[in-house]
Coordinates of C-alpha atoms in Angstrom, one line a residue:
X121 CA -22.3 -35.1 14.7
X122 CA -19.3 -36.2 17.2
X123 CA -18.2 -34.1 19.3
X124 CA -14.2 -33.3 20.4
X125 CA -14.6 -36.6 23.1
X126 CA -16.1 -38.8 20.9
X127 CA -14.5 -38.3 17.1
X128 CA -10.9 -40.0 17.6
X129 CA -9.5 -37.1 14.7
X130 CA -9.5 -35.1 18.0
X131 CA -9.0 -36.8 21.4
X132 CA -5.7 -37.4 22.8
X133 CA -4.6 -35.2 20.1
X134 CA -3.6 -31.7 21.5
X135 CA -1.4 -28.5 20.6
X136 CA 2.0 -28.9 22.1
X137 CA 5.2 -27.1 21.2
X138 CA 6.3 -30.0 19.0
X139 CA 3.2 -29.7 16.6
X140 CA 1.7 -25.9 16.8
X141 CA 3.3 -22.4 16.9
X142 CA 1.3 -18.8 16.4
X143 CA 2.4 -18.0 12.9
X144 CA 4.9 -14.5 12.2
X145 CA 7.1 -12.9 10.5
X146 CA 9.2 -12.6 12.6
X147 CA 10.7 -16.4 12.0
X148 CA 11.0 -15.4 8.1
X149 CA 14.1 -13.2 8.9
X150 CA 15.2 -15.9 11.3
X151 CA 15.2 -18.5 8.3
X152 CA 17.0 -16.3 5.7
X153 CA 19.4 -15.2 8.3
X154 CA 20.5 -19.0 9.3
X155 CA 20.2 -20.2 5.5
X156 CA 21.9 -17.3 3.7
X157 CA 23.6 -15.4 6.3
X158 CA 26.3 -13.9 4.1
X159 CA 24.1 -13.2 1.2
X160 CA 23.1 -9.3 0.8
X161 CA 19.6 -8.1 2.6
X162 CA 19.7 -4.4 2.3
X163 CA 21.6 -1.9 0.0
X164 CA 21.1 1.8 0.5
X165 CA 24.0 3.8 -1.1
X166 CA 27.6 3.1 0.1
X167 CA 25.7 0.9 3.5
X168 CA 25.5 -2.4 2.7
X169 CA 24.2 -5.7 5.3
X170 CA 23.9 -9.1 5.2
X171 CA 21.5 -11.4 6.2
X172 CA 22.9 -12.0 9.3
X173 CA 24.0 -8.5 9.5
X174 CA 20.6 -7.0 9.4
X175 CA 19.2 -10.2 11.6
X176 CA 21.4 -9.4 14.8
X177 CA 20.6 -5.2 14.3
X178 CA 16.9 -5.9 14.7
X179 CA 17.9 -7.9 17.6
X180 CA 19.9 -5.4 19.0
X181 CA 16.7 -2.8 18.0
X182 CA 14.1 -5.3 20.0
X183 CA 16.9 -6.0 23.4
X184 CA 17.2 -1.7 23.9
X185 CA 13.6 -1.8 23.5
X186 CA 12.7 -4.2 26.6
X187 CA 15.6 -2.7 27.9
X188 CA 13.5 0.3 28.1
X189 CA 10.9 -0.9 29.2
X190 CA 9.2 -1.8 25.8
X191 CA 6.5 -4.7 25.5
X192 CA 3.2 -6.4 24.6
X193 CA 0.5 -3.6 24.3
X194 CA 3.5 -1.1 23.7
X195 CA 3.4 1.3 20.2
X196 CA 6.6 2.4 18.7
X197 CA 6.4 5.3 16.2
X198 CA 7.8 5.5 13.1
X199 CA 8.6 8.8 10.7
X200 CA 11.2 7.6 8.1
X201 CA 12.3 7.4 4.8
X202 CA 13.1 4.1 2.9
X203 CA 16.1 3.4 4.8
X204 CA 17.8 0.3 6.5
X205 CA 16.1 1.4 9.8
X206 CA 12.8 1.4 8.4
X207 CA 13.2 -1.9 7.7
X208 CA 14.7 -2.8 10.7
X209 CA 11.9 -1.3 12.8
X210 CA 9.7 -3.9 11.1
X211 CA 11.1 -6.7 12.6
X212 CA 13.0 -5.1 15.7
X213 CA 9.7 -3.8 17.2
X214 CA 7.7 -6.6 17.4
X215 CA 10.5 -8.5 18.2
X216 CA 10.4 -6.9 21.6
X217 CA 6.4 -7.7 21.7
X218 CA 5.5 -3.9 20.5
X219 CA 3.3 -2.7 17.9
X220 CA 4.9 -0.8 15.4
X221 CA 3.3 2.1 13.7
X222 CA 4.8 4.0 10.6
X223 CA 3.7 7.0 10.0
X224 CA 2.7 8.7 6.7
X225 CA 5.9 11.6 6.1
X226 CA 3.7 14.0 4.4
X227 CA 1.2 14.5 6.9
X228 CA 1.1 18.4 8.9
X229 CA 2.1 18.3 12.5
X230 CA -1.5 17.9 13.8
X231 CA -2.3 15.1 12.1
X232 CA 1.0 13.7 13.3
X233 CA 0.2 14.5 17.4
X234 CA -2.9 13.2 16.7
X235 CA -1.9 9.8 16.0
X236 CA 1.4 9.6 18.4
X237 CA -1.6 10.1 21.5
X238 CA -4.0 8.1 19.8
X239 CA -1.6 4.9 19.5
X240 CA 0.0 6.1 22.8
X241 CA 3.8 5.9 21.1
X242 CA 6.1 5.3 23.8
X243 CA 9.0 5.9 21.3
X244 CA 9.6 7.3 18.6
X245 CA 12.2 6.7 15.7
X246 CA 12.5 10.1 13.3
X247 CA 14.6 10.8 10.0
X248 CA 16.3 14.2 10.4
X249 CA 14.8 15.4 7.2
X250 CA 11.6 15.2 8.8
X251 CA 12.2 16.5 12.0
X252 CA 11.1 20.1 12.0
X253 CA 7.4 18.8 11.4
X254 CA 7.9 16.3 14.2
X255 CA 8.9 18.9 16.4
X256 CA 6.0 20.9 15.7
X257 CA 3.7 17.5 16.3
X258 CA 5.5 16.7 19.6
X259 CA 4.7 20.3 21.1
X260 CA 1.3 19.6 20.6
X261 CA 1.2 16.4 22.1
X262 CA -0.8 15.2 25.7
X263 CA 2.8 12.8 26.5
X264 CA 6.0 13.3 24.6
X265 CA 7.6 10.0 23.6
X266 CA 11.3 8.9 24.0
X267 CA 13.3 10.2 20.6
X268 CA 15.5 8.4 18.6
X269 CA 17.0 10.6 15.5
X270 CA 17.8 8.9 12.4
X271 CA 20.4 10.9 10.3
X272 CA 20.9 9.3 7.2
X273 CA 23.9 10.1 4.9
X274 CA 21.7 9.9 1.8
X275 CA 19.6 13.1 2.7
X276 CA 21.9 16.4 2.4
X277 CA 19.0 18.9 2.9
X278 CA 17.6 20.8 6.1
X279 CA 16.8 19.3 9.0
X280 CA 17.8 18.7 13.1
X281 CA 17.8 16.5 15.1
X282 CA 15.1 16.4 18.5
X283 CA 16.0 12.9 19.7
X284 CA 17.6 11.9 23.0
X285 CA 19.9 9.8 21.4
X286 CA 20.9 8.4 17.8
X287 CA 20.0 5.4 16.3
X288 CA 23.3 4.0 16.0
X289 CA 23.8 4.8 19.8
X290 CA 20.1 3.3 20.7
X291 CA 21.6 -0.2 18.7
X292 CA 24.9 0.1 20.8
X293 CA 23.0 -0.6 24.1
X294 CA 20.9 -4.1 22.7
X295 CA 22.4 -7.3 22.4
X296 CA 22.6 -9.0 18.7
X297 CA 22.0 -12.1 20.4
X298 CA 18.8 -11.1 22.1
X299 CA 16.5 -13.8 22.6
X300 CA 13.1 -12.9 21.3
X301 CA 10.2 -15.1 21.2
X302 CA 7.3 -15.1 18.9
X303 CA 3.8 -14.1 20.2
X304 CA 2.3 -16.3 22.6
X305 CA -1.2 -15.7 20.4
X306 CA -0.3 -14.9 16.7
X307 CA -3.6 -12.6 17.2
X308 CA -1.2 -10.1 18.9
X309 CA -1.3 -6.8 17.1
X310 CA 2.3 -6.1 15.2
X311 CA 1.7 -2.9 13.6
X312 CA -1.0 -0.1 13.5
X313 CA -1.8 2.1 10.1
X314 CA -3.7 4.9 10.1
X315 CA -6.2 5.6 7.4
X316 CA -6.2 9.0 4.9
X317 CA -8.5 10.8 7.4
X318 CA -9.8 12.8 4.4
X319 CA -13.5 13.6 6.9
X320 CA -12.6 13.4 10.6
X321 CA -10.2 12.0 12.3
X322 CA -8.0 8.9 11.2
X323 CA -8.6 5.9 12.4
X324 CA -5.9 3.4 13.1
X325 CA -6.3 -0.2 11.2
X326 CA -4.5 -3.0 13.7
X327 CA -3.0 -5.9 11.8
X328 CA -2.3 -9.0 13.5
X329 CA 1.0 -11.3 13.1
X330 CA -1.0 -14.1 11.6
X331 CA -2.5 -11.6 9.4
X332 CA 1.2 -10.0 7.9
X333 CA 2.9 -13.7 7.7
X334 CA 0.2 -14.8 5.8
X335 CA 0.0 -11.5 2.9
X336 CA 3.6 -11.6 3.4
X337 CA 3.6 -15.0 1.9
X338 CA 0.8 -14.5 -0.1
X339 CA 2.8 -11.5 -2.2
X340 CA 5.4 -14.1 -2.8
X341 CA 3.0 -16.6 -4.2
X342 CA 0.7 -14.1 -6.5
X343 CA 3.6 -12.3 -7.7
X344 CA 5.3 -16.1 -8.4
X345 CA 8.9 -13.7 -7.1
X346 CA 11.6 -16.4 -7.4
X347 CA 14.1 -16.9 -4.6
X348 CA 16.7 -14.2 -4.0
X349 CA 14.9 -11.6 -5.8
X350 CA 16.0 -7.8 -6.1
X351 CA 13.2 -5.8 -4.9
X352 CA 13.4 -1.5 -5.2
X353 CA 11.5 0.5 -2.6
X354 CA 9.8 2.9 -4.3
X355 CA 6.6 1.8 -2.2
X356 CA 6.9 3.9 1.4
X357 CA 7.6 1.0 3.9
X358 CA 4.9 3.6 6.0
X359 CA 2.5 2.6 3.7
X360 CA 0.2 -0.2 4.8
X361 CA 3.6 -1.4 6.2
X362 CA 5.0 -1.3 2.8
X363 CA 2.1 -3.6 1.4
X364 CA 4.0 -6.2 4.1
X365 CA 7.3 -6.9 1.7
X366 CA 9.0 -6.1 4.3
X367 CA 8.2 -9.8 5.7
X368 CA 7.9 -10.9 2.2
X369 CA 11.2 -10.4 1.3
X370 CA 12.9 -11.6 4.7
X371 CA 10.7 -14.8 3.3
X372 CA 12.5 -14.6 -0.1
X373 CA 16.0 -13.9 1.1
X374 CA 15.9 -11.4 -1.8
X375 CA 17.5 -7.9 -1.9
X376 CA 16.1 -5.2 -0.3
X377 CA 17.4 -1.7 -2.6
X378 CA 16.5 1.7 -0.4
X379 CA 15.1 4.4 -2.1
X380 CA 14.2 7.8 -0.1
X381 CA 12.8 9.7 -2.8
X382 CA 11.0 8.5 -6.0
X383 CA 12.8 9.9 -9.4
X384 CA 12.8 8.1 -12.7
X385 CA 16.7 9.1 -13.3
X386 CA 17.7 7.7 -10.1
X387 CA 15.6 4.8 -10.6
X388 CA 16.3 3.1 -13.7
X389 CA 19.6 4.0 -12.3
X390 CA 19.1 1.8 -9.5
X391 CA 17.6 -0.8 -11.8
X392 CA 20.9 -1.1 -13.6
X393 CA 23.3 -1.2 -10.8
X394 CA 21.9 -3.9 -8.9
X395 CA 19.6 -5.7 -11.4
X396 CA 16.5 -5.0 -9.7
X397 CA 13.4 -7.7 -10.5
X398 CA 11.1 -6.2 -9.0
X399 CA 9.1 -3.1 -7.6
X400 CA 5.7 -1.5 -6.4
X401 CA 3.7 1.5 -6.6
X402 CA 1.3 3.8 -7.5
X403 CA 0.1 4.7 -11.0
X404 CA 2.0 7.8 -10.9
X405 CA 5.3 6.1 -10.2
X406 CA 4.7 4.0 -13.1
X407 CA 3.7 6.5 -15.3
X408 CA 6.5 8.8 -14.1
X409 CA 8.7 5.9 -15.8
X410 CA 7.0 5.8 -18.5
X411 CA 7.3 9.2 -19.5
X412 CA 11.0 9.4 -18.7
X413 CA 13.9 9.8 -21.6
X414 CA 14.0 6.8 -23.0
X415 CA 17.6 7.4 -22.9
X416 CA 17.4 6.5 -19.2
X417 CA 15.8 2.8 -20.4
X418 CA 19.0 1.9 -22.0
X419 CA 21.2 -1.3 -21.1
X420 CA 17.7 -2.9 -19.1
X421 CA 17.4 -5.9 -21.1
X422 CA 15.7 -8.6 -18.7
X423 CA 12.9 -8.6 -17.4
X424 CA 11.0 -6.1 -14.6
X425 CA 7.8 -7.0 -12.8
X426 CA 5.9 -4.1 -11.3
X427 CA 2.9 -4.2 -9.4
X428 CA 0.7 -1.3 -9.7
X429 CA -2.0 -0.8 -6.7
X430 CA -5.0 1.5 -7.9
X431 CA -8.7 1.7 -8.0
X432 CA -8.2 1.6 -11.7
X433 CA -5.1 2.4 -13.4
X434 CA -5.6 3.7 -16.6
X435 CA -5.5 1.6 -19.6
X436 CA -2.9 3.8 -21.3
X437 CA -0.6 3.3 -18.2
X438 CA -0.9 -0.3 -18.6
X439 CA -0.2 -0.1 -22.4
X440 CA 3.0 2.4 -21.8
X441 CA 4.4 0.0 -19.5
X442 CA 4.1 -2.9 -21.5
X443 CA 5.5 -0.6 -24.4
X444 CA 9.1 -0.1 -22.6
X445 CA 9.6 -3.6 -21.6
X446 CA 8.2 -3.9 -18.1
X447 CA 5.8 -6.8 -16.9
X448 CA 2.8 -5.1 -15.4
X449 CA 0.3 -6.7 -12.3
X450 CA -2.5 -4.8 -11.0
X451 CA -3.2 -5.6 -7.7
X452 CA -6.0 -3.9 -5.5
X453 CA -6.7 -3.3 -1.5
X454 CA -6.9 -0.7 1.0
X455 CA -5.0 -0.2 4.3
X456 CA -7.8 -2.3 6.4
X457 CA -6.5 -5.9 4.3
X458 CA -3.0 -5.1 4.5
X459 CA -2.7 -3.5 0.9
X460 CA -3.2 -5.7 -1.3
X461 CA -5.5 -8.2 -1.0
X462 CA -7.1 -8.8 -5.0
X463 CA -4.8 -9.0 -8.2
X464 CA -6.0 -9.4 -11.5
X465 CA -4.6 -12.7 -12.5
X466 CA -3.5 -12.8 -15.9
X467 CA -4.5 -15.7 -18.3
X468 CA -2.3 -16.8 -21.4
X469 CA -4.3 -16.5 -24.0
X470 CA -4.8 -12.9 -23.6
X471 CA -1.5 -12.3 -24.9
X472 CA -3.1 -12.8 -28.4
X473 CA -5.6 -9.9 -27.7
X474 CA -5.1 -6.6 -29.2
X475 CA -3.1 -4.1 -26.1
X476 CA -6.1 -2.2 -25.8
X477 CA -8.1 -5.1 -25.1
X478 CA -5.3 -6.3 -22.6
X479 CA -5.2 -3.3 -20.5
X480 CA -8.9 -3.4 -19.9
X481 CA -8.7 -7.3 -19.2
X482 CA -5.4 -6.1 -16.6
X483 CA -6.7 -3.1 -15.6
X484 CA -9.5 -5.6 -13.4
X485 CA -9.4 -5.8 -9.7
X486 CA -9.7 -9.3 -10.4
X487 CA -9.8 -12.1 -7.9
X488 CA -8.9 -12.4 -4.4
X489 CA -5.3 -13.0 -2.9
X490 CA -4.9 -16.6 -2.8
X491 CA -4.6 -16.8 1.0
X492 CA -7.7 -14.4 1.7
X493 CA -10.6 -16.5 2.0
X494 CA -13.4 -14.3 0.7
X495 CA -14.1 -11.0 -2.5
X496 CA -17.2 -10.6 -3.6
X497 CA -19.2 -8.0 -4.8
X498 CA -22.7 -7.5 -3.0
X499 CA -25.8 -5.2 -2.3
X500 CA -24.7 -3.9 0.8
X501 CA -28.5 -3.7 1.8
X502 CA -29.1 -7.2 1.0
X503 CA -26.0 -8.9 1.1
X504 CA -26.7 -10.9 -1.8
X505 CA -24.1 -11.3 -4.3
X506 CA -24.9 -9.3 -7.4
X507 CA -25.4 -11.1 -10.8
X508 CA -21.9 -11.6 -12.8
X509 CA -23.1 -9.8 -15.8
X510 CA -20.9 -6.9 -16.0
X511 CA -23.5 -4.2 -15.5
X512 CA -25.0 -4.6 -11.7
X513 CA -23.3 -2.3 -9.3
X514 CA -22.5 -3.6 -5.6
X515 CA -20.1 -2.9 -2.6
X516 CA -16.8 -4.6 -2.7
X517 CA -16.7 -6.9 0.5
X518 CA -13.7 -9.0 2.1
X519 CA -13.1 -11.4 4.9
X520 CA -10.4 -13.8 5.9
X521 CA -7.5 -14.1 7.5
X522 CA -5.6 -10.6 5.8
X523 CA -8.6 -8.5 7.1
X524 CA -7.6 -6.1 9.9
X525 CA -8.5 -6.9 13.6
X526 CA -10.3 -3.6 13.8
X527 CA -10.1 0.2 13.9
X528 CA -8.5 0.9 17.6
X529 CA -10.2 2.4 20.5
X530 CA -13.1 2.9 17.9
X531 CA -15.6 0.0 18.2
X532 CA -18.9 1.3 16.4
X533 CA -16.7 2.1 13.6
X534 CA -15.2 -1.7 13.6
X535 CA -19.1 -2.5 13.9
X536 CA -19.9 -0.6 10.8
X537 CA -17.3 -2.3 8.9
X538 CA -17.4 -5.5 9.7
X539 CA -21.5 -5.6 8.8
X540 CA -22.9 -9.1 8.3
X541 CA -19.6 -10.7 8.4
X542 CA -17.7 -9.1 5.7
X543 CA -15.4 -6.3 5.0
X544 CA -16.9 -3.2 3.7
X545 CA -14.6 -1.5 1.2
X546 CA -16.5 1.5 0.3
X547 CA -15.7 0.5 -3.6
X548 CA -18.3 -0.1 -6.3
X549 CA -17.6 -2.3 -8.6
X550 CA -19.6 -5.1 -10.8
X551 CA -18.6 -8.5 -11.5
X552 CA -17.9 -10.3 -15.2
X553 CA -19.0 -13.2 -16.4
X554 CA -15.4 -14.8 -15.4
X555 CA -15.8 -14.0 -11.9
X556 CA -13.5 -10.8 -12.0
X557 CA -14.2 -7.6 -10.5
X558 CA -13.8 -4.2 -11.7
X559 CA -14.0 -0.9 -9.8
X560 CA -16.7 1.6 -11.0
X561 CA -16.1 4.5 -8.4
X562 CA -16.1 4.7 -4.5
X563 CA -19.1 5.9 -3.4
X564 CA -18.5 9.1 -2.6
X565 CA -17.1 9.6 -5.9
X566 CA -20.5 9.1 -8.0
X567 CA -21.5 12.1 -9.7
X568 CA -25.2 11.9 -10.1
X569 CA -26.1 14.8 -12.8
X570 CA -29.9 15.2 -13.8
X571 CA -30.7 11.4 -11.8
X572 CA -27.6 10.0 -13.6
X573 CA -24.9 8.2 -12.7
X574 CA -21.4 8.8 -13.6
X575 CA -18.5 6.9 -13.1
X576 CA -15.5 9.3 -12.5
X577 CA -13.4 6.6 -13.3
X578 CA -14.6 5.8 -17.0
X579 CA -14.4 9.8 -17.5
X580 CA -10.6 9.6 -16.2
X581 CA -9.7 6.9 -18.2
X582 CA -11.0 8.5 -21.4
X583 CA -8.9 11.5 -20.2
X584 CA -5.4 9.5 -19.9
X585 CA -6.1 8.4 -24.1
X586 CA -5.6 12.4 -24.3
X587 CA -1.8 12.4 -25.6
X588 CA -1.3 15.1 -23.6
X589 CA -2.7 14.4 -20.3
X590 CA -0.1 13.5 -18.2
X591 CA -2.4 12.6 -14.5
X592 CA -6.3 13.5 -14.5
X593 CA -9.2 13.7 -11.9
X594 CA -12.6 14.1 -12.1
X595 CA -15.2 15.0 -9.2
X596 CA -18.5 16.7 -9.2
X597 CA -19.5 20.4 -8.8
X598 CA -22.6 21.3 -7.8
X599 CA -24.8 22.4 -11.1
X600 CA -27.8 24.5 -10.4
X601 CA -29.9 22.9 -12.8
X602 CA -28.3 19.4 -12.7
X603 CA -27.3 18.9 -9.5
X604 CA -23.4 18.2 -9.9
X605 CA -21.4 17.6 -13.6
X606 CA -18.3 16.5 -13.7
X607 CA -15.5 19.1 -13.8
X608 CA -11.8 17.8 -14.7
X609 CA -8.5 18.9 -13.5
X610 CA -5.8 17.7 -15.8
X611 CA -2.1 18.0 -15.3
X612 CA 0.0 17.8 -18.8
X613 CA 2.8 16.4 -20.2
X614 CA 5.9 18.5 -19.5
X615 CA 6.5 20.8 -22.2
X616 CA 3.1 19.7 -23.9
X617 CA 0.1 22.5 -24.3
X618 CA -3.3 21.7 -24.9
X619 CA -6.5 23.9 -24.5
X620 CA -9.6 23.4 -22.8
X621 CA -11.8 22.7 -25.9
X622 CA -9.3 20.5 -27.1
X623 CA -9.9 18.0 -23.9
X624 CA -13.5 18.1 -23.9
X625 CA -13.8 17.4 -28.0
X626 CA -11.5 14.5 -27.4
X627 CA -14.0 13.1 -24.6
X628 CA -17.1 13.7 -27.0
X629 CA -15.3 11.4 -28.9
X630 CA -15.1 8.5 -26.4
X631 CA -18.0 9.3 -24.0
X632 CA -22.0 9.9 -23.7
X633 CA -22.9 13.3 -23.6
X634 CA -24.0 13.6 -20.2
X635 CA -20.6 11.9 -19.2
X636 CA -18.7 15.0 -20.8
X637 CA -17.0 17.4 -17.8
X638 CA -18.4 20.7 -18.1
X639 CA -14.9 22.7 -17.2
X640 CA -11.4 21.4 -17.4
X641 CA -9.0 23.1 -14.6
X642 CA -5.4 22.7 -15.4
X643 CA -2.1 22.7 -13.0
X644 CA -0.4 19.9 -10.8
X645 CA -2.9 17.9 -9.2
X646 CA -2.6 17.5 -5.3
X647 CA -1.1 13.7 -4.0
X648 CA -0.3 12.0 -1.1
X649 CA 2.7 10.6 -0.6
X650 CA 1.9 7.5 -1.5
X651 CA 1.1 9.0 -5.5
X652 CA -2.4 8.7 -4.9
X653 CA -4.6 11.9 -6.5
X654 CA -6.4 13.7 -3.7
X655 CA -9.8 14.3 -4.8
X656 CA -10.6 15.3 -1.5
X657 CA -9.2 18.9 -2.4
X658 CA -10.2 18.9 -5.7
X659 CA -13.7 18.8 -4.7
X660 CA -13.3 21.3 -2.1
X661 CA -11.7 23.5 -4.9
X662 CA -14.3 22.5 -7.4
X663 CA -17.4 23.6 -5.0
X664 CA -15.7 26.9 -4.1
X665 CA -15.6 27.8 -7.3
X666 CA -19.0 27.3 -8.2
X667 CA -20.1 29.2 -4.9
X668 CA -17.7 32.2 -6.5
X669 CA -19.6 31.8 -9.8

């Protein structure tokens, strides 16, 4: 084999500045802003910004950063809403070298100090309407950041502001011309997202720039989004940095529609007055649509592509979306490969399928994003690939470029999950004959009854075929003679009644007895902000009711 002074392919050829730069985002916004600089980037109510607009007030974000001092190995904090400065933040930040890290607007105030010491926030930027929390988080912190307060004419509730200065007065001091320069090493962190933190502390995923211009693109080319697109944020930008459309849609010169709270009036609203193409989210925000007055619907007569992230969205989600009109894409990932990082790629000739065989064929985690290099599913004892028969249960694994750098400051836990060379999601799953994956249950959500295992999954989905049951969950309780069984906490339909032998007849119809839940709880299920059912505290609740028993 030659080496690099004897194969000609490499001597005398070297990087130089003419044939080699670190890949980013950054230069997405760059583009659209020099190629379409009057056409409209970002609409939130009566604010509106072009292209160029929005280009020179990340600028001016990224100058009063350095001039403050802010660089490479800097973290700037970020507790907003889906609101021009959001998206600004995404670009402004790292613009001035810094790492930017948005911050999940649900969490308490500990949980908030927790991560503005652990990322060492220099600054941080904070919507008034969450402010009273912050302030509460900052009194607990070892080092108080520098405070800028967004107030945002769309939000009319309570709230203060803590800041030293305003937003608008923090943009006055930059320059719109400032001249930013992309990373010298595209390895460079550009943003930091901290996990659920359900047991323990959360730890805090670093993404790279190569890393988010390369999902960034790769959203664009899964989702096939055509130039120009109209894309609603009902997705929190915080979230996984807003699965990284931000960048995507900078790369798309599309139309980015602000939304700071998800409601299905204001919504298809939204939809309607701009023509929106295009947006993401959990199950519940799809099924929140679905289950909306169909009076709402009216006058939405092209076409609407969502994307729904979940371990499984349930088949009758799939089928209500594809009853009112909306094309449906189930995409799959966690916060550690940038959100999404599998879709379930849909083939033509399952249009001729029956809809319930469609939704299970869609409701796949499928195949991997087309720029990450590696899915499988394997024994994580092994690391052997399981056989693609559709039965034999293994650990969902990643690796490639849209895989995070690593947990921060936490090395034996970047140890543990980068084991053998892969990504370890946590997710079981088995693999079909075609290659795709599908999601049986994370690992810590097995209920093993009397040596069996259930999938809490397969009893949730036969749940949601319940015409009543509106969102569902299902987690073990400890069974003195089993072990655990399943117990089920269903939220209904508005205005809809049901009982609890009612539920567990219907699941004797669909399931093995064994699989049946013992008890069904009804009430609002607990979510994150992010629409994603918290079994955490559902199995806390369901265990401290056994002990009561």
């Amino acid at each position: 084999m030659r080496d690099a002074r004897t194969n000609p392919f490499e001597r005398d050829l070297d990087r130089n500045p003419a044939n080699y730069a670190p890949l980013t985002p950054l230069t997405f916004i760059e583009w659209s802003a020099y190629t379409y600089p009057q056409r409209a980037a970002v609409v939130h109510g009566a604010r509106r910004y072009t292209w160029a607009e929005t280009y020179a007030r990340c600028r001016r974000l990224a100058s009063a950063l350095a001039g403050r001092g802010i660089g490479v190995g800097d973290t700037v904090a970020a507790v907003l809403s889906n609101t021009p400065e959001m998206y600004e933040c995404h670009f402004g930040v790292p613009m001035a070298g810094a790492v930017l890290n948005t911050i999940n607007t649900r969490l308490d105030a500990e949980t908030i100090a927790f991560m503005l010491d652990h990322g060492e926030a220099k600054v941080l930027v904070v919507d008034r309407e969450f402010a009273p929390t912050v302030a509460k988080a900052l009194a607990r912190t070892e080092r108080r950041p520098f405070v800028i307060d967004v107030d945002d004419d769309a939000f009319d509730g309570p709230g203060e502001r803590i800041g030293a200065l305003d937003y608008e007065a923090f943009l006055a001091h930059g320059d719109p011309a400032f001249d930013w320069r992309p990373p010298a090493d595209e390895w460079q962190a550009i943003a930091l997202n901290y996990t659920s933190g359900t047991t323990g502390n959360p730890k805090g995923v670093v993404y790279s720039h190569r890393g988010a211009y390369l999902n960034g693109v790769a959203n664009l080319l899964t989702w096939a989004m055509p130039r120009h697109a109209v894309y609603l944020w009902t997705l929190p930008m915080f979230h996984c940095n807003g699965w990284c459309f931000p960048w995507s849609m900078a790369a798309n010169a599309g139309l980015n529609v602000c939304l700071r709270k998800v409601d299905a009036a204001v919504i298809f609203g939204l939809i309607k007055e701009h023509r929106v193409t295009h947006y993401c989210g959990a199950p519940i925000v799809h099924t929140t649509l679905i289950n909306a007055p169909a009076a709402l619907r009216e006058g939405i007569d092209w076409r609407v592509s969502a994307l729904v992230a979940a371990m499984a969205p349930p088949a009758t989600m799939i089928e209500g979306m594809e009853r009112i009109g909306f094309d449906l894409t189930h995409v799959y990932g966690l916060t550690e490969v940038y959100g999404p990082a599998s879709v379930c790629a849909k083939h033509e000739e399952w249009a001729a399928l029956p809809v319930g065989e469609r939704a299970e064929r869609n409701g796949r985690q499928g195949v991997r994003y087309i720029l990450q290099e590696g899915m499988t599913v394997m024994d994580p004892q092994t690391m052997r690939p399981v056989p693609w028969d559709g039965a034999t249960i293994g650990e969902i694994m990643f690796r490639g470029n849209i895989t995070m750098k690593g947990y921060l400051k936490n090395p034996r836990a970047t140890a543990e999950a980068f084991a053998g060379g892969w990504y370890h999601s946590g997710d079981l799953a088995v693999t079909y004959p075609d290659g795709y994956v599908k999601i049986k249950d994370r690992a810590k959500d097995i209920i093993i009854s009397g040596g069996e295992n259930i999938s809490s999954i397969e009893v949730e989905d036969a749940l949601y075929r319940h015409p009543a049951v509106l969102a569902c969950a299902v987690v073990a309780t400890p069974d003195p003679k089993w072990g655990e069984t399943p117990c089920a906490f269903v939220e209904l339909k508005p205005g809809v009644r049901a009982t609890e032998a009612e539920i567990l007849e219907h699941c004797r119809a669909h399931l093995a007895r064994f699989k049946v839940p013992r008890a069904v709880v009804f009430g609002e299920l607990p979510k994150t902000s992010t629409g994603k059912i918290q079994k955490f505290a559902l199995r806390q609740q369901a265990k401290s009711a056994s002990a009561i028993e």
